[in-house]
Amino acid sequence: MTTTTHPSPQVRRGTPAPGTQHHGVLRIIGTTLTWAFASFNVLVLLFMLFSSFKTTKEIFRAPWAPPSSLHFENWSQAWSNGGFGSAAVNTILVVAASSVSVLVIAAPAAYALSRTQTRLAGGLTVFFTLGIGIPTQVTIIPIFVMMAKVNLVNNLFGLYVVYTAVSLPFTVFLLTGFFRSLPGRLEEAAAIDGAGVVRTFVQIMLPLARSGLVTALILNIIGLWHETLIALVFIQDQDKSTLSLSLLSFMSTITSFSDNPNWGALFAGVSILVLPMLALYVWLGRRIVEGITVGATK
Amino acid sequence: MADVVFDNVTRIYAGAETPAVDALELEIADGELVVLVGPSGCGKSTTLRMLAGLEGVDGGEIRIGSHDVTHVRPKDRDIAMVFQEYALYPHMTVEQNIGFHLKIAKVPRTEIARRVTEAARMLDLTPYLQRKPGKLSGGQRQRVAMGRAIVREPQVFLMDEPLSNLDAKLRVQTRTEIAALQRRLGVTTVYVTHDQVEAMTLGDRVAVLDHGVLQQFDRPRAIFDRPANTFVAGFMGSPPMNLLGGRLEGEDVRVAELTLPTTRAQREALTSDEVTVGVRTDAFVPAADGEAALNSIIELVEDLGSDAYAYCMTDLGGAARHLAVRVDPDEVPDRGAKLRLRPRPGAVHLFDGRTGDRLPD
């Protein structure tokens, strides 16, 4: 028996459509910029990781070289002295609770806004969108005063409430666009099948909006994980601090109270903050792109 | 099972000047398959969506059986609908899609399983029950949409262009399957299409709509043989009927050299001396030498094997006009050939030239 061999897909490159192979100046500039940007970010990341395993002396002697030996004590020092242990638990709790709560509130709101054609709904959509444009720095003092009145300052629950509130505008905005892109025919089919509004939302539209919901969830987790300003204003006690606050205080301890600051430990601290998000991004990054570009085709 | 009545039903969209559906009167008998047909924007889909309860009714009354459903919610109308894009729930399996209504209606699980299995068997969907719609071909999706409707055992089936997303061959096959299924189940069905061939082949009766107004409601053959006006004459039939402008001279209608006799009743019904003469493509015969004829030159020939049509340019006393003529498929004439044509006596349709209405026979 004879077998015919086909060239493997990697070898055989299909003929591109006419005109698409044109290497214009713009294309060259664009490709160069993209690669430059990507390499810069990878280098910064490598620099951070390398430095976290080096002694301070080695960091200054050969900043770009890989560590000659792995100083794991940098990491243990950051974890124990910097208070990263309890801060990690606080952060995970607050960020997880806020990101989920935001979705629970924003998804029904966005669905209603995307499907209601009244003037009120239009106004509300604009209202939510305006929320994105107002910087936190402007509203943080009034929010602090309000929260102080209800005794929710220096309190992780208070931080959770504020995080949930400030994340709502963007999430509602993102999900409104997403729900708008879902076909209305399905709701009509559900109406004829006898499903009410709530059942249609929960059993038909929510499952379809899964990639949008995942996108919103990840973007919120990443945003809140790194959030520093609000936490700095609202949290005073060490045992209630979040990872970004711990890093901040760890940095000031290392740099101001020591003649011989351990920069390696500081980089280990930064890595503790950054690496979980990097892992999340590597794991779910494709989903984010899918969620953001939905509706771009078709 | 029930009859369906549209009693003076009107729909006006917000901001629109003219109604999308204007004072529609339709009485659909129990078990009948009625096709609503017309060009885009004629109001056929709006009519169906009003019957489904997906669209408000601005005037008049819709009744299913003895119930006035004008303002009743879709789920309480006891209807099932097949959508043009099928509108299957993409995250549910075929089985869940078909059984969704029964589950909501709290039908016992064993009964749901029995009815879904029965519908799947009827539609050859049994091997696909655990698949999701994304993994099905267009034809299979269409059958799932049918299954979702059948399993409900409703009073009325509503079908909104259910075949328009299928390729030509599958469309013809599915058309006959739908017709057979509807006859077997005996459920009153309202079927919307823009395809006049579908309308002619499927409908017990056909309602032709244009600009929201019902033009004619009759059996397919009657619509073909006696179109109520020039719109119906030009819309139904492929290629459409040739409509030629003529003028009443004495007791005859004159079109170029041709003279066609009229009856007294026809002359009395005319609002002016302008008459539109309609001739089907197969109603032309070659004129003998010396006989009055339409002198035509063939511009294009469509040879379909069993049928052949010649598209000609004809001189109508100074004004050139296109004519479509069925020719013998075994002796197809060449492009550029000259034909001398006259309509077969008795195969001519006369319409009022001003109003477009058919003149009495």
XYZ file of C-alpha atoms in Angstrom:
659
model
C 0.000 0.000 0.000
C 1.293 3.421 -0.856
C 0.651 6.558 1.046
C 0.674 9.992 -0.404
C 2.526 12.603 1.574
C 1.231 16.098 1.918
C 3.542 18.940 2.858
C 3.028 19.785 6.510
C 0.964 22.920 7.174
C 4.012 24.742 8.533
C 5.932 24.252 5.295
C 3.185 25.069 2.831
C 2.312 28.738 3.025
C -0.814 29.649 1.092
C -0.564 32.392 -1.480
C -1.598 35.638 0.214
C -4.360 37.763 -1.252
C -3.112 40.332 -3.778
C -2.025 43.576 -2.175
C -1.712 42.210 1.357
C 2.024 41.525 1.087
C 2.883 45.138 0.495
C 5.549 46.233 2.981
C 4.722 49.891 3.295
C 6.698 52.329 5.390
C 3.892 52.458 7.960
C 3.966 48.705 8.304
C 7.708 48.679 8.930
C 7.463 51.488 11.491
C 4.517 49.750 13.183
C 6.292 46.391 13.385
C 9.456 48.021 14.755
C 7.541 49.962 17.407
C 5.566 46.887 18.458
C 8.715 44.808 18.856
C 10.517 47.618 20.674
C 7.633 48.015 23.114
C 7.332 44.263 23.712
C 11.107 43.816 24.216
C 11.263 46.761 26.612
C 8.532 45.236 28.770
C 10.120 41.788 28.742
C 13.473 43.364 29.716
C 11.924 45.258 32.635
C 10.289 42.049 33.807
C 13.562 40.118 33.529
C 15.440 42.900 35.334
C 12.935 42.682 38.194
C 13.186 38.907 38.432
C 17.008 38.812 38.164
C 17.419 41.573 40.752
C 15.111 39.833 43.230
C 17.672 37.023 43.489
C 20.767 39.261 43.706
C 22.578 41.020 46.517
C 22.482 44.802 46.451
C 26.156 44.885 45.475
C 25.555 42.592 42.524
C 22.576 44.634 41.350
C 24.742 47.734 41.046
C 27.784 45.916 39.654
C 26.010 44.031 36.844
C 22.427 45.257 36.581
C 21.542 43.305 33.396
C 23.373 40.040 34.102
C 21.554 36.962 35.387
C 22.178 36.358 39.133
C 25.437 34.545 39.838
C 23.825 32.684 42.718
C 20.153 32.602 43.814
C 19.609 34.585 47.042
C 16.231 33.188 48.125
C 16.597 35.005 51.448
C 15.526 38.210 49.613
C 12.114 36.625 49.076
C 11.756 35.337 52.643
C 12.839 38.727 54.011
C 10.252 40.522 51.907
C 7.526 38.046 52.825
C 8.147 38.192 56.615
C 9.554 41.699 57.229
C 7.338 43.393 54.663
C 4.173 41.839 56.087
C 3.306 40.455 52.666
C 1.740 37.336 54.194
C -1.273 38.981 55.852
C -1.396 41.625 53.110
C -1.764 38.881 50.484
C -4.746 37.402 52.354
C -6.363 40.862 52.728
C -5.822 41.660 49.058
C -7.180 38.364 47.816
C -10.289 38.727 50.000
C -11.061 42.318 49.085
C -10.225 41.983 45.387
C -12.164 38.729 44.966
C -15.225 40.020 46.819
C -15.224 43.357 44.964
C -14.669 41.909 41.478
C -17.476 39.386 41.933
C -19.838 41.940 43.499
C -19.192 44.362 40.647
C -20.236 41.708 38.131
C -23.336 40.759 40.117
C -24.464 44.402 40.106
C -23.164 45.487 36.704
C -24.373 42.548 34.589
C -28.125 43.028 35.210
C -27.715 46.809 34.975
C -25.848 46.548 31.673
C -28.388 44.075 30.289
C -31.276 46.348 31.188
C -29.506 49.401 29.719
C -28.617 47.557 26.510
C -32.217 46.447 25.946
C -34.218 49.485 27.034
C -34.874 52.107 24.407
C -36.246 54.871 26.656
C -34.752 58.298 27.181
C -34.103 57.438 30.835
C -31.989 54.425 29.828
C -29.982 56.584 27.424
C -29.380 59.122 30.170
C -28.349 56.418 32.625
C -25.866 54.961 30.149
C -24.293 58.398 29.754
C -24.287 58.787 33.543
C -22.337 55.551 33.953
C -19.946 56.502 31.172
C -19.274 59.847 32.836
C -18.162 57.912 35.897
C -15.235 56.552 33.907
C -14.068 60.039 33.085
C -13.945 61.361 36.655
C -10.540 60.632 38.221
C -10.502 58.971 41.637
C -8.224 61.723 42.976
C -11.100 64.186 42.618
C -13.692 62.127 44.467
C -11.553 60.454 47.085
C -11.883 63.176 49.777
C -15.718 63.335 49.648
C -15.853 59.539 49.585
C -13.551 59.442 52.627
C -15.798 61.873 54.510
C -18.872 59.845 53.663
C -17.269 56.574 54.655
C -15.941 58.088 57.904
C -19.501 59.062 58.844
C -20.613 55.444 58.632
C -17.459 54.164 60.375
C -16.159 52.344 57.343
C -12.709 53.904 57.318
C -9.665 51.786 58.202
C -11.872 48.805 57.557
C -11.524 46.103 54.872
C -15.295 45.969 54.338
C -15.244 49.719 53.700
C -12.449 49.249 51.186
C -14.512 46.515 49.498
C -17.492 48.886 49.230
C -15.390 51.664 47.694
C -13.637 49.282 45.290
C -16.996 47.911 44.150
C -18.395 51.403 43.621
C -15.453 52.799 41.663
C -15.289 49.726 39.413
C -18.951 49.893 38.428
C -18.879 52.576 35.690
C -16.302 50.875 33.511
C -17.807 47.424 34.022
C -21.332 48.589 33.186
C -19.963 50.380 30.124
C -18.031 47.297 28.941
C -20.911 44.890 29.521
C -23.542 47.186 27.980
C -21.608 47.058 24.728
C -21.258 43.337 25.100
C -24.948 42.636 25.691
C -25.820 44.927 22.799
C -23.839 42.660 20.492
C -25.922 39.604 21.445
C -28.776 38.811 19.043
C -32.238 39.939 20.157
C -33.881 37.035 18.329
C -32.881 34.716 21.171
C -34.901 36.771 23.618
C -37.904 36.610 21.307
C -37.489 32.850 21.046
C -37.276 32.669 24.838
C -40.373 34.849 25.196
C -42.320 32.503 22.928
C -40.932 29.516 24.841
C -42.466 31.095 27.914
C -39.394 32.443 29.693
C -39.831 35.633 31.702
C -37.310 38.461 31.854
C -35.342 37.020 34.783
C -35.155 33.525 33.333
C -34.176 34.902 29.912
C -31.372 36.882 31.536
C -30.073 34.108 33.778
C -30.506 31.071 31.520
C -30.036 32.533 28.044
C -28.161 35.845 28.063
C -25.698 35.299 30.935
C -24.258 32.062 29.513
C -23.872 33.788 26.145
C -22.127 36.753 27.736
C -19.602 34.492 29.461
C -16.553 35.778 27.598
C -17.591 39.375 28.316
C -18.107 38.574 31.988
C -14.703 36.864 32.206
C -13.073 39.877 30.545
C -14.706 42.260 32.988
C -13.749 40.033 35.914
C -10.082 39.838 34.917
C -9.765 43.540 34.145
C -11.273 44.365 37.543
C -9.047 41.901 39.375
C -5.932 43.333 37.736
C -6.996 46.929 38.339
C -7.909 46.411 41.991
C -4.904 44.191 42.744
C -2.571 47.074 41.951
C -4.770 49.812 43.459
C -2.776 51.969 45.883
C -4.286 55.436 46.253
C -7.658 54.460 47.739
C -6.070 51.831 49.993
C -3.487 54.366 51.181
C -6.203 56.845 52.113
C -8.630 54.384 53.685
C -6.357 51.892 55.495
C -4.089 52.876 58.366
C -3.411 49.696 60.349
C -0.565 47.436 59.276
C -2.664 44.274 59.744
C -5.323 45.599 57.362
C -2.952 46.695 54.612
C -3.108 45.342 51.088
C -0.151 44.119 49.016
C 0.454 47.450 47.321
C 0.452 49.221 50.718
C 2.841 46.676 52.176
C 5.182 47.160 49.266
C 5.042 50.901 49.775
C 5.882 50.705 53.479
C 8.484 48.001 52.856
C 10.151 50.289 50.314
C 10.283 53.189 52.760
C 11.692 50.954 55.538
C 14.395 49.617 53.243
C 15.420 52.914 51.749
C 15.147 55.318 54.680
C 16.001 53.412 57.832
C 19.003 51.496 56.671
C 22.513 52.455 55.648
C 22.749 49.344 53.594
C 19.317 48.885 51.998
C 18.587 45.428 50.566
C 17.419 46.273 47.046
C 17.163 42.581 46.200
C 14.465 42.149 48.847
C 12.604 45.160 47.438
C 12.576 43.610 43.982
C 11.371 40.359 45.550
C 8.514 42.370 47.067
C 7.649 43.885 43.690
C 7.711 40.418 42.171
C 5.290 39.126 44.815
C 2.858 41.864 43.751
C 3.327 41.494 39.996
C 3.742 37.760 39.366
C 0.209 36.578 40.331
C -1.304 39.042 37.858
C 1.176 38.000 35.191
C 0.161 34.376 35.750
C -3.522 35.304 35.540
C -2.862 37.177 32.318
C -0.925 34.316 30.746
C -3.710 31.931 31.721
C -6.683 34.038 30.596
C -5.147 36.621 28.260
C -6.697 35.116 25.169
C -10.137 35.386 26.783
C -9.558 39.080 27.453
C -8.742 39.766 23.821
C -11.797 37.763 22.723
C -13.985 39.711 25.122
C -12.719 43.100 24.034
C -12.905 42.430 20.305
C -16.311 40.771 20.324
C -18.614 42.327 17.796
C -15.664 43.502 15.731
C -16.444 40.810 13.186
C -19.833 39.536 12.093
C -55.923 23.595 16.887
C -57.718 26.755 15.992
C -58.557 29.265 13.323
C -56.803 32.626 13.226
C -58.523 35.913 12.495
C -56.983 39.303 11.758
C -59.792 41.790 12.176
C -58.926 45.206 10.742
C -55.408 44.982 12.218
C -53.144 48.016 11.850
C -49.551 48.580 12.900
C -47.864 51.975 12.700
C -44.215 52.210 13.756
C -43.165 55.165 15.868
C -42.099 58.017 13.609
C -43.485 56.394 10.450
C -46.079 58.222 8.373
C -47.668 55.216 6.708
C -48.742 52.058 8.531
C -46.499 48.984 8.244
C -49.697 46.945 8.159
C -52.891 48.703 7.159
C -56.344 47.426 8.218
C -55.518 43.800 7.533
C -58.456 41.396 7.247
C -57.533 37.709 7.132
C -59.462 34.631 8.182
C -57.308 31.531 8.389
C -59.173 28.259 8.773
C -58.345 25.589 11.328
C -55.507 23.371 10.049
C -54.822 25.560 7.044
C -51.338 26.566 5.846
C -51.422 30.188 4.780
C -48.407 31.853 3.194
C -47.850 35.598 3.551
C -45.774 36.751 0.613
C -44.543 40.069 -0.705
C -41.386 42.104 -1.304
C -39.257 43.401 1.603
C -41.064 45.984 3.667
C -44.520 44.789 2.600
C -45.565 44.074 6.193
C -45.569 40.277 6.079
C -43.068 39.826 8.919
C -44.784 42.529 10.975
C -48.059 40.662 10.527
C -46.489 37.431 11.758
C -44.791 39.164 14.686
C -48.092 40.740 15.719
C -49.648 37.274 15.711
C -46.712 36.041 17.806
C -47.085 38.897 20.278
C -43.589 40.216 19.570
C -45.026 43.394 18.102
C -47.742 45.687 19.434
C -51.055 46.128 17.607
C -52.142 49.735 17.034
C -55.652 48.991 15.835
C -58.001 46.079 15.306
C -58.086 42.657 16.873
C -56.297 39.328 16.485
C -58.124 36.149 17.509
C -56.795 32.622 17.880
C -59.713 30.231 18.180
C -62.308 32.138 20.137
C -59.718 34.065 22.184
C -58.863 37.676 21.580
C -55.046 37.619 21.861
C -54.422 41.192 20.690
C -52.805 42.187 23.973
C -51.852 38.755 25.306
C -48.192 37.946 25.998
C -46.447 35.576 23.550
C -46.160 32.749 26.060
C -49.894 32.753 26.726
C -50.934 32.512 23.064
C -50.202 28.803 22.602
C -48.135 29.359 19.495
C -44.716 28.164 18.342
C -42.420 30.033 16.014
C -39.581 29.113 13.671
C -37.259 32.052 13.092
C -35.319 32.865 9.946
C -31.993 32.621 11.816
C -33.451 29.723 13.860
C -32.593 31.523 17.146
C -31.386 28.310 18.772
C -29.818 28.706 22.211
C -26.117 28.150 21.389
C -25.122 26.965 24.876
C -27.792 24.281 25.084
C -27.784 20.850 23.451
C -30.335 19.974 20.787
C -32.293 18.078 23.426
C -32.344 21.077 25.786
C -33.253 23.434 22.948
C -36.229 21.328 21.921
C -37.349 20.742 25.505
C -36.846 24.297 26.843
C -40.506 25.294 26.659
C -41.691 22.052 28.240
C -39.209 22.508 31.076
C -40.473 26.038 31.732
C -44.054 24.807 31.540
C -43.137 22.306 34.312
C -44.053 19.259 32.229
C -42.918 16.081 34.056
C -39.431 14.968 33.083
C -40.524 11.606 31.630
C -43.118 13.358 29.469
C -40.498 15.859 28.226
C -38.155 13.001 27.335
C -40.939 11.191 25.493
C -42.000 14.218 23.471
C -38.445 15.312 22.644
C -37.545 11.779 21.525
C -40.671 11.630 19.384
C -39.954 15.004 17.746
C -36.305 14.035 17.170
C -37.377 10.777 15.548
C -39.830 12.598 13.295
C -37.095 15.009 12.151
C -34.158 12.538 11.987
C -32.388 14.353 14.803
C -31.955 11.393 17.150
C -28.153 11.049 16.637
C -27.625 14.748 17.337
C -29.599 15.197 20.558
C -26.493 15.743 22.694
C -24.794 18.152 20.267
C -24.844 21.902 20.489
C -26.207 23.959 17.568
C -22.705 25.150 16.615
C -21.786 21.586 15.654
C -24.756 21.145 13.303
C -25.161 21.888 9.611
C -27.613 24.554 8.439
C -30.223 21.959 7.530
C -29.925 20.239 10.899
C -30.264 23.554 12.738
C -33.374 24.275 10.734
C -34.808 20.917 11.822
C -33.987 21.644 15.468
C -35.922 24.896 15.143
C -38.811 22.875 13.687
C -38.485 20.379 16.530
C -38.710 23.139 19.102
C -42.010 24.174 17.502
C -43.459 20.680 17.033
C -42.770 19.499 20.570
C -45.105 22.126 21.983
C -48.126 20.798 20.093
C -49.340 24.393 19.727
C -52.550 25.855 18.296
C -50.638 27.693 15.582
C -47.214 27.391 13.930
C -45.571 30.636 12.860
C -42.723 30.410 10.373
C -40.663 33.440 9.438
C -38.759 32.647 6.237
C -37.529 29.363 7.729
C -35.777 28.230 4.543
C -33.990 31.379 3.461
C -30.685 30.398 5.104
C -30.488 27.049 3.306
C -28.822 26.396 -0.032
C -31.086 25.988 -3.057
C -31.159 22.199 -3.141
C -31.788 21.748 0.566
C -34.444 24.442 0.418
C -36.509 22.485 -2.102
C -36.136 19.281 -0.075
C -37.008 20.937 3.241
C -39.950 22.700 1.633
C -41.599 19.395 0.790
C -40.768 18.059 4.260
C -42.416 21.047 5.936
C -45.487 20.666 3.741
C -45.753 16.954 4.560
C -45.211 17.551 8.274
C -47.825 20.279 8.415
C -50.398 18.085 6.639
C -49.641 15.222 9.035
C -49.889 17.323 12.192
C -52.808 19.356 10.897
C -51.734 22.439 12.849
C -52.837 25.846 11.565
C -49.706 27.444 10.088
C -48.830 30.969 9.038
C -45.736 31.012 6.863
C -43.878 34.132 5.756
C -41.666 34.210 2.681
C -40.513 36.588 -0.020
C -40.106 33.685 -2.421
C -43.168 33.341 -4.610
C -42.242 29.782 -5.606
C -42.356 28.780 -1.928
C -45.689 30.539 -1.604
C -47.178 28.777 -4.630
C -45.937 25.307 -3.640
C -46.598 25.401 0.113
C -49.720 27.386 0.725
C -53.279 26.129 0.934
C -53.957 29.810 0.427
C -51.617 32.699 -0.249
C -51.924 36.267 1.009
C -50.022 38.744 -1.158
C -49.074 41.977 0.615
C -47.581 45.215 -0.624
C -46.905 48.373 1.387
C -48.825 46.960 4.336
C -51.985 46.391 2.316
C -53.448 42.977 1.505
C -53.553 42.719 -2.296
C -55.110 39.295 -2.720
C -55.914 36.281 -0.534
C -56.735 33.122 -2.445
C -55.616 29.656 -3.470
C -52.252 29.677 -5.299
C -53.793 28.594 -8.603
C -56.440 31.319 -8.412
C -53.772 33.933 -7.709
C -51.799 32.741 -10.702
C -54.819 32.490 -13.007
C -56.671 35.612 -11.928
C -54.324 38.105 -10.250
C -56.355 40.857 -8.576
C -54.148 43.688 -9.784
C -50.956 44.501 -11.646
C -48.850 44.181 -8.468
C -49.918 40.578 -7.889
C -49.601 39.856 -11.623
C -46.062 41.165 -11.655
C -45.003 39.574 -8.356
C -46.328 36.033 -8.684
C -44.897 33.846 -11.427
C -41.337 33.407 -12.584
C -40.499 35.112 -14.848
C -43.274 37.586 -14.004
C -46.214 38.383 -16.234
C -45.510 40.859 -19.045
C -47.491 44.048 -18.485
C -47.997 46.189 -21.580
C -49.545 49.627 -21.740
C -52.556 49.800 -24.095
C -55.394 52.130 -24.930
C -59.103 51.596 -25.407
C -60.132 52.437 -28.949
C -63.816 51.832 -29.561
C -64.522 48.382 -28.155
C -60.985 47.068 -28.434
C -57.757 47.577 -26.568
C -54.885 48.487 -28.806
C -51.264 47.586 -28.026
C -48.966 48.557 -30.918
C -50.415 46.595 -33.886
C -52.501 44.253 -31.752
C -56.169 44.702 -31.057
C -57.752 42.816 -28.187
C -61.514 42.605 -27.681
C -63.114 43.772 -24.430
C -66.469 43.018 -22.840
C -68.988 45.620 -21.943
C -68.479 45.026 -18.241
C -64.763 45.633 -18.681
C -65.299 48.885 -20.510
C -67.705 50.060 -17.828
C -65.229 49.262 -15.069
C -62.445 51.357 -16.632
C -61.651 54.695 -14.999
C -59.939 56.029 -18.137
C -59.068 54.754 -21.592
C -55.721 53.444 -20.341
C -55.580 49.670 -20.090
C -52.729 47.470 -18.865
C -52.544 44.208 -20.762
C -50.980 41.280 -18.941
C -49.612 38.286 -20.806
C -47.852 35.351 -19.087
C -44.586 34.203 -20.628
C -46.196 30.994 -21.905
C -49.186 32.752 -23.450
C -47.354 34.000 -26.542
C -47.606 32.153 -29.861
C -45.869 32.928 -33.150
C -47.996 35.107 -35.386
C -48.760 33.957 -38.928
C -47.649 36.110 -41.859
C -49.943 39.049 -42.304
C -51.311 38.708 -38.760
C -50.905 41.620 -36.344
C -47.973 40.913 -34.024
C -45.432 42.309 -31.593
C -42.137 42.512 -33.470
C -39.405 41.482 -31.082
C -35.662 40.917 -31.135
C -34.152 38.388 -28.737
C -31.559 39.961 -26.418
C -30.932 37.065 -24.058
C -31.883 33.397 -23.873
C -32.164 31.471 -20.602
C -32.093 27.748 -21.283
C -32.921 25.790 -18.125
C -33.146 22.401 -19.875
C -36.813 21.670 -19.280
C -37.760 25.310 -19.856
C -36.327 28.086 -21.962
C -37.082 31.780 -21.886
C -36.265 34.446 -24.439
C -35.925 38.003 -23.221
C -36.803 40.280 -26.107
C -36.938 43.955 -26.931
C -40.272 44.836 -28.467
C -41.322 47.966 -30.276
C -44.636 49.182 -28.822
C -45.446 51.933 -31.277
C -42.405 54.071 -30.618
C -41.658 52.916 -27.067
C -39.283 49.989 -26.608
C -40.218 47.427 -23.978
C -38.752 44.192 -22.602
C -40.764 40.994 -23.003
C -40.128 37.613 -21.421
C -41.359 34.749 -23.583
C -41.295 31.020 -22.942
C -39.902 29.214 -25.996
C -39.655 25.559 -26.969
C -36.647 24.210 -25.040
C -35.926 21.758 -27.890
C -35.641 24.543 -30.446
C -34.141 27.455 -28.579
C -33.753 30.458 -30.878
C -30.473 32.379 -31.029
C -29.738 35.771 -29.585
C -30.565 38.440 -32.144
C -33.273 36.341 -33.798
C -36.481 38.134 -34.692
C -39.813 36.899 -33.326
C -43.315 37.888 -34.351
C -45.498 37.242 -31.312
C -49.164 37.449 -30.473
C -50.929 36.458 -27.248
C -53.094 33.335 -27.272
C -56.746 34.326 -27.368
C -58.326 33.988 -23.907
C -54.938 34.091 -22.152
C -54.868 37.852 -21.795
C -55.376 39.645 -18.461
C -56.781 43.171 -18.561
C -56.191 45.727 -15.805
C -57.290 49.301 -15.360
C -54.344 51.406 -16.528
C -54.809 53.978 -13.758
C -55.678 51.910 -10.655
C -54.002 48.636 -11.663
C -57.125 46.679 -10.663
C -58.194 43.660 -12.664
C -61.099 44.252 -15.028
C -64.019 41.812 -14.739
C -63.660 38.728 -16.991
